[in-house]
CSV table of C-alpha atoms in Angstrom, one decimal:
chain,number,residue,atom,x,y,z
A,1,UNK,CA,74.0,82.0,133.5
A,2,UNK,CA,73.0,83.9,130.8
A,3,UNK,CA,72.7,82.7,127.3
A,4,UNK,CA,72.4,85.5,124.8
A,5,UNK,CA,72.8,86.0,121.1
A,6,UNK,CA,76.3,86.3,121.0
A,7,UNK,CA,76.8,82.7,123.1
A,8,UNK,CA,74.1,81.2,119.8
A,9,UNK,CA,76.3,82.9,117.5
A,10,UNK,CA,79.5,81.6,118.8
A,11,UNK,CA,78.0,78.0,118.0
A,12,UNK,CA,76.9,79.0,114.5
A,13,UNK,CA,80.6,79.9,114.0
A,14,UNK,CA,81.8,77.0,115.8
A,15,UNK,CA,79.5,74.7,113.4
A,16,UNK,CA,77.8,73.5,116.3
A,17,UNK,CA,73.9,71.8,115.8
A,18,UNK,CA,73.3,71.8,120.0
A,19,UNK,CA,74.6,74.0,122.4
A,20,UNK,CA,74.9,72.7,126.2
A,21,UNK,CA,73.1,74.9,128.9
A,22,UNK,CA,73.1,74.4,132.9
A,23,UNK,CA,69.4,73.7,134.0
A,24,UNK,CA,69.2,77.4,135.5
A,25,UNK,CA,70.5,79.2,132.7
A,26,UNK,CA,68.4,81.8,131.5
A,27,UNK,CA,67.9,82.1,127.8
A,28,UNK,CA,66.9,85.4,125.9
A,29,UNK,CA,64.1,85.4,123.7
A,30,UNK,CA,66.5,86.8,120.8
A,31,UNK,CA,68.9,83.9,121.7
A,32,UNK,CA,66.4,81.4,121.4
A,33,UNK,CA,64.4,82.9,118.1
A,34,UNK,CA,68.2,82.4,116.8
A,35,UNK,CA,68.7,78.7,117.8
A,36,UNK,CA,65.7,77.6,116.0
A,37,UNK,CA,66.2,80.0,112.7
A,38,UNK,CA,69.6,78.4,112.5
A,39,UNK,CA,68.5,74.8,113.7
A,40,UNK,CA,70.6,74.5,117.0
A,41,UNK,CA,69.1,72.6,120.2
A,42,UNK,CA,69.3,73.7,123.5
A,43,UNK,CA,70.7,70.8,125.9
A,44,UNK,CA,70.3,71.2,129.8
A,45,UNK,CA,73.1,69.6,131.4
A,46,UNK,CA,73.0,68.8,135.4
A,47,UNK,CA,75.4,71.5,136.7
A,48,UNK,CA,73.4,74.3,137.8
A,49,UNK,CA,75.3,77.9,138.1
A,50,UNK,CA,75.3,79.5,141.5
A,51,UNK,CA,77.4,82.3,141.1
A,52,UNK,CA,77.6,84.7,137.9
A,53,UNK,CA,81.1,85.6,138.3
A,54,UNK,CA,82.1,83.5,135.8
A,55,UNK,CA,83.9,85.4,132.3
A,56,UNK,CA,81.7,86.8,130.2
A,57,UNK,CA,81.2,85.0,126.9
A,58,UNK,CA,80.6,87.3,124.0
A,59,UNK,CA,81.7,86.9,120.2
A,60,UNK,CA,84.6,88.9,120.6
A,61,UNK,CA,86.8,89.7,123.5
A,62,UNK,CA,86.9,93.7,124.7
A,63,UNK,CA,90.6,94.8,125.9
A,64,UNK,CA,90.6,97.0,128.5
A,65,UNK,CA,94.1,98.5,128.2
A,66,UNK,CA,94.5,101.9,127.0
A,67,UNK,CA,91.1,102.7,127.7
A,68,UNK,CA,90.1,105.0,130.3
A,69,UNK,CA,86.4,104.8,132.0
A,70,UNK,CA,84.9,108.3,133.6
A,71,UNK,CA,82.7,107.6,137.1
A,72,UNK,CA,80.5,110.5,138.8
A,73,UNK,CA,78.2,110.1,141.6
A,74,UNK,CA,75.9,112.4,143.7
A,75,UNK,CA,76.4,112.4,147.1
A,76,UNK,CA,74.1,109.5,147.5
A,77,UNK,CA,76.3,107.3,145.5
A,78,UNK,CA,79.1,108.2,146.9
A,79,UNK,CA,80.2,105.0,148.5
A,80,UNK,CA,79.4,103.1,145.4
A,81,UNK,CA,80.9,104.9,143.0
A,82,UNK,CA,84.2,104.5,145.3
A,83,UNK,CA,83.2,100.6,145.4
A,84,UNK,CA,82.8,100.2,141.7
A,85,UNK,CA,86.1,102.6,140.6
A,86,UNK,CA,88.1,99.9,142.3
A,87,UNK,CA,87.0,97.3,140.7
A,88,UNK,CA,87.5,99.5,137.3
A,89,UNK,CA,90.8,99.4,138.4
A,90,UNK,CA,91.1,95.5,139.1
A,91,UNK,CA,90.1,94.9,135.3
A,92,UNK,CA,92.3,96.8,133.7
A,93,UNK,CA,90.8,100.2,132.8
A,94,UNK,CA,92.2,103.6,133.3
A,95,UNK,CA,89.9,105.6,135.8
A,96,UNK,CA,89.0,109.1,136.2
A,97,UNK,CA,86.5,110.6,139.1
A,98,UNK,CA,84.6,113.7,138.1
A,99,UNK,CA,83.2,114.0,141.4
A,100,UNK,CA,81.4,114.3,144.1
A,101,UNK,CA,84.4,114.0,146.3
A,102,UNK,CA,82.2,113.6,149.9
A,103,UNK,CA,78.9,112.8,150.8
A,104,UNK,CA,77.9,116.4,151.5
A,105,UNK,CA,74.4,117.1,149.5
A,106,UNK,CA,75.1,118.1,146.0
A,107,UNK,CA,73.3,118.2,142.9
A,108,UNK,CA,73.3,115.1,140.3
A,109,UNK,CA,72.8,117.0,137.1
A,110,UNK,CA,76.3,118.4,137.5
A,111,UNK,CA,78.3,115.3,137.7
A,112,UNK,CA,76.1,113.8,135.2
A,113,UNK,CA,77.0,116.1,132.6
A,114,UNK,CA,80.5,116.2,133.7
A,115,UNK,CA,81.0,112.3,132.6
A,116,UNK,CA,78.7,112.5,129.8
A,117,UNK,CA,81.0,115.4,128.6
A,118,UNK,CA,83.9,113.5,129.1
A,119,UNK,CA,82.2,110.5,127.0
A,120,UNK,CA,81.5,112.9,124.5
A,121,UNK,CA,84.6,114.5,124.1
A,122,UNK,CA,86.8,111.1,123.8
A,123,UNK,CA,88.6,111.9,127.1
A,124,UNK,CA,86.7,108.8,128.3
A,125,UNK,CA,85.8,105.8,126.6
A,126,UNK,CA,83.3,105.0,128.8
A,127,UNK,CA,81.3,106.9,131.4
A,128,UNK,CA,79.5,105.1,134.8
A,129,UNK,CA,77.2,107.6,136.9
A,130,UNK,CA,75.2,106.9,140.3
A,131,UNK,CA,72.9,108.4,141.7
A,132,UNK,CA,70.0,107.4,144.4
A,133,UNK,CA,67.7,105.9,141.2
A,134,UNK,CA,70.3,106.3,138.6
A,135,UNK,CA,67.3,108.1,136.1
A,136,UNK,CA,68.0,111.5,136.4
A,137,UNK,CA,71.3,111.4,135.4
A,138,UNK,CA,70.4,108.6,132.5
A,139,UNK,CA,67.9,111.7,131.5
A,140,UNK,CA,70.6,114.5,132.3
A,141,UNK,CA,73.7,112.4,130.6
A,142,UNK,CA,71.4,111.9,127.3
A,143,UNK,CA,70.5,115.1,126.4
A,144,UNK,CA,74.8,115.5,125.8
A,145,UNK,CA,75.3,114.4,121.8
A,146,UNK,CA,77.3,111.4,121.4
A,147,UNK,CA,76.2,110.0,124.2
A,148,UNK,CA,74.0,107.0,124.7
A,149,UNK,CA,73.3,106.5,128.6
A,150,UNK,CA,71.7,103.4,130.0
A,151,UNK,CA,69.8,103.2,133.2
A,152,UNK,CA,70.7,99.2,134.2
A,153,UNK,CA,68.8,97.7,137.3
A,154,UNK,CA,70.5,94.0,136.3
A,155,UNK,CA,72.9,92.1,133.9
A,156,UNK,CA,70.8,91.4,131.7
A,157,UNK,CA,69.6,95.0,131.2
A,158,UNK,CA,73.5,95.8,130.9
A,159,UNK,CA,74.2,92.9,128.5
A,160,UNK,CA,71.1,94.5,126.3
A,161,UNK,CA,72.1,97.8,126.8
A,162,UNK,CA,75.5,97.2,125.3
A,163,UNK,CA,74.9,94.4,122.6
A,164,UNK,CA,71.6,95.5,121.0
A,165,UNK,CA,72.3,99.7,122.1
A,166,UNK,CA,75.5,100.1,121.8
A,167,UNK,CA,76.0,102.7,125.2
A,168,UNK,CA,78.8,104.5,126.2
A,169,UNK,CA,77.5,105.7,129.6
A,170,UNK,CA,75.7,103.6,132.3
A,171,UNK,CA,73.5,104.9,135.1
A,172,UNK,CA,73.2,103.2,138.4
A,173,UNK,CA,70.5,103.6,141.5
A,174,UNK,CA,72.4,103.2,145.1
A,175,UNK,CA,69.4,103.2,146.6
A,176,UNK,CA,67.7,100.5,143.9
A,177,UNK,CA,69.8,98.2,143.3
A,178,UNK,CA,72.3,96.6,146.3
A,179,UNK,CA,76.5,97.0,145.6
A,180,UNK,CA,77.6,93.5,144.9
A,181,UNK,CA,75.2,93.3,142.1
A,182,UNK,CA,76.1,96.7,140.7
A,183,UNK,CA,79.4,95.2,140.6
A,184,UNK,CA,78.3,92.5,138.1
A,185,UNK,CA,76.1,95.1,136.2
A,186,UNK,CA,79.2,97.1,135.8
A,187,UNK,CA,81.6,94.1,134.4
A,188,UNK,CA,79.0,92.9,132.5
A,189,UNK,CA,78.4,96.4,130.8
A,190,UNK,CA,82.2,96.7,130.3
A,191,UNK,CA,82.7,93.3,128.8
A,192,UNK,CA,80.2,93.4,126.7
A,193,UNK,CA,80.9,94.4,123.0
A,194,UNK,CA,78.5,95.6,120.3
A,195,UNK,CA,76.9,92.9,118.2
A,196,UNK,CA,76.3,95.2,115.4
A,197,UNK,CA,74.5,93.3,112.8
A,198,UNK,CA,70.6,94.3,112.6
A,199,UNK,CA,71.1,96.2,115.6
A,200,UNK,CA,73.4,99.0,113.9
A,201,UNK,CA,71.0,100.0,111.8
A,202,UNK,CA,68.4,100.8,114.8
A,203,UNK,CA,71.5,102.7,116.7
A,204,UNK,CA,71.9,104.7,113.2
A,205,UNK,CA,68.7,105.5,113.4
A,206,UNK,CA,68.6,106.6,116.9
A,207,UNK,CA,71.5,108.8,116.5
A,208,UNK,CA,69.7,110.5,112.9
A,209,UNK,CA,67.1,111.3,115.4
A,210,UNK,CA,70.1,113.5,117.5
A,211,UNK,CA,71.2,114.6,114.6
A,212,UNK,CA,67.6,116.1,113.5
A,213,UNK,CA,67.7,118.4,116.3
A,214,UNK,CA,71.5,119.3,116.3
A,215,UNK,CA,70.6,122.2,113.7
C-alpha cells in the first residue's frame, strides 16, 4: 500500500491526530513531511498488504462515465494495449484505438501523435500509448501543446505523475515493464485526481514554458 499525500490529507479533513498503516505500506516522502507539519502519527498495524488491487484512496473520487480514454500502440505493444483497452472498458471509460491494428512493424511516432492529438483536441480525455520502452512516444506525444505525457515504469510514478503533474497522456514500455503491473499503473493513473494545491502553480509554470514557444 501506498500512503500518499492525499491519504494524510484525508485525515487532516477527517480531524484525525494518527493515521493507521499496515507494516509494508510504503510512505512518500511528501506524505510523511505532511504528517509531521500537521502533527499526525503514523501507526503500523499487523495486517500486511499482499496484493495492491485494493480501491484507490485519493481526496476526491474521479467518475469515469462520460469520459472517453484514447490508447495507441506500436506494433510492439500491440498485445498490451489490447490487454489494457479491456480493462478501460471494465472501469467504466469510453475507449477509442488509434492504432496499430496488428503486429506488423510500424513506426511509434505516428500513433503517438495520433492519441496525443486526440488529447489535445478534447476528443479524448485521456490518452494511454505503448511502445517497446514507452520514451519515444512520452518524447513524441509532448512536443503536441496541451499535452502533458508521462513515461510510468510503476504506481507510484503513475500516482506522482497525476497528483503532483497533472498528465493527460501516459506512456508505457511492453518490453520494460511486465502486463499485470501495467494494469495497476494504468488504474492507478486513471483513478488518480489532481491534488492541485502547491502543485498547480509548478504545472502553470510548466505550461507558460509551452506557451513561450507557441509564438
Amino acid at each position: 500500500m501506498l500512503i500518499t499525500e492525499s491519504v494524510v490529507q484525508d485525515a487532516i479533513a477527517k480531524g484525525k491526530k494518527t493515521l493507521d498503516v499496515p507494516r509494508n505500506a510504503i510512505i512518500t516522502p511528501l506524505a510523511n513531511e505532511l504528517a509531521v507539519s500537521k502533527g499526525i502519527r503514523f501507526v503500523q498495524t499487523e495486517s500486511q498488504v499482499i496484493s495492491s488491487s485494493a480501491p484507490v484512496k485519493t481526496a476526491e473520487n474521479i467518475s469515469a462515465k462520460g469520459k472517453t480514454v484514447a490508447f495507441g500502440s506500436d506494433h510492439g505493444g500491440f498485445q498490451l494495449k489490447e490487454q489494457l483497452k479491456k480493462l478501460a472498458e471494465s472501469l467504466g471509460y469510453t475507449v477509442i484505438d488509434l492504432g496499430t491494428k496488428d503486429e506488423n512493424p510500424c513506426d511509434y511516432p505516428d500513433f503517438a501523435y495520433a492519441v496525443a492529438r486526440a488529447v489535445a483536441s478534447g476528443e479524448a480525455w485521456r490518452g494511454v500509448m505503448i511502445d517497446g520502452a514507452g520514451i519515444g512516444s512520452c518524447v513524441v506525444a509532448n512536443k503536441v501543446p496541451g499535452v502533458k505525457a508521462a513515461c510510468c515504469h510503476n504506481e507510484f510514478v503513475a500516482r506522482n505523475a497525476r497528483e503532483h503533474n497533472d498528465t493527460n497522456l501516459l506512456t508505457l514500455g511492453s518490453r520494460v515493464t511486465g502486463s499485470e503491473v501495467c494494469k495497476e499503473i494504468l488504474r492507478v493513473w486513471l483513478e488518480t485526481p489532481f491534488a492541485g494545491g502547491r502543485h498547480k502553480q509548478r504545472v502553470d509554470k510548466i505550461d507558460e514554458v509551452e506557451k513561450r514557444f507557441l509564438k
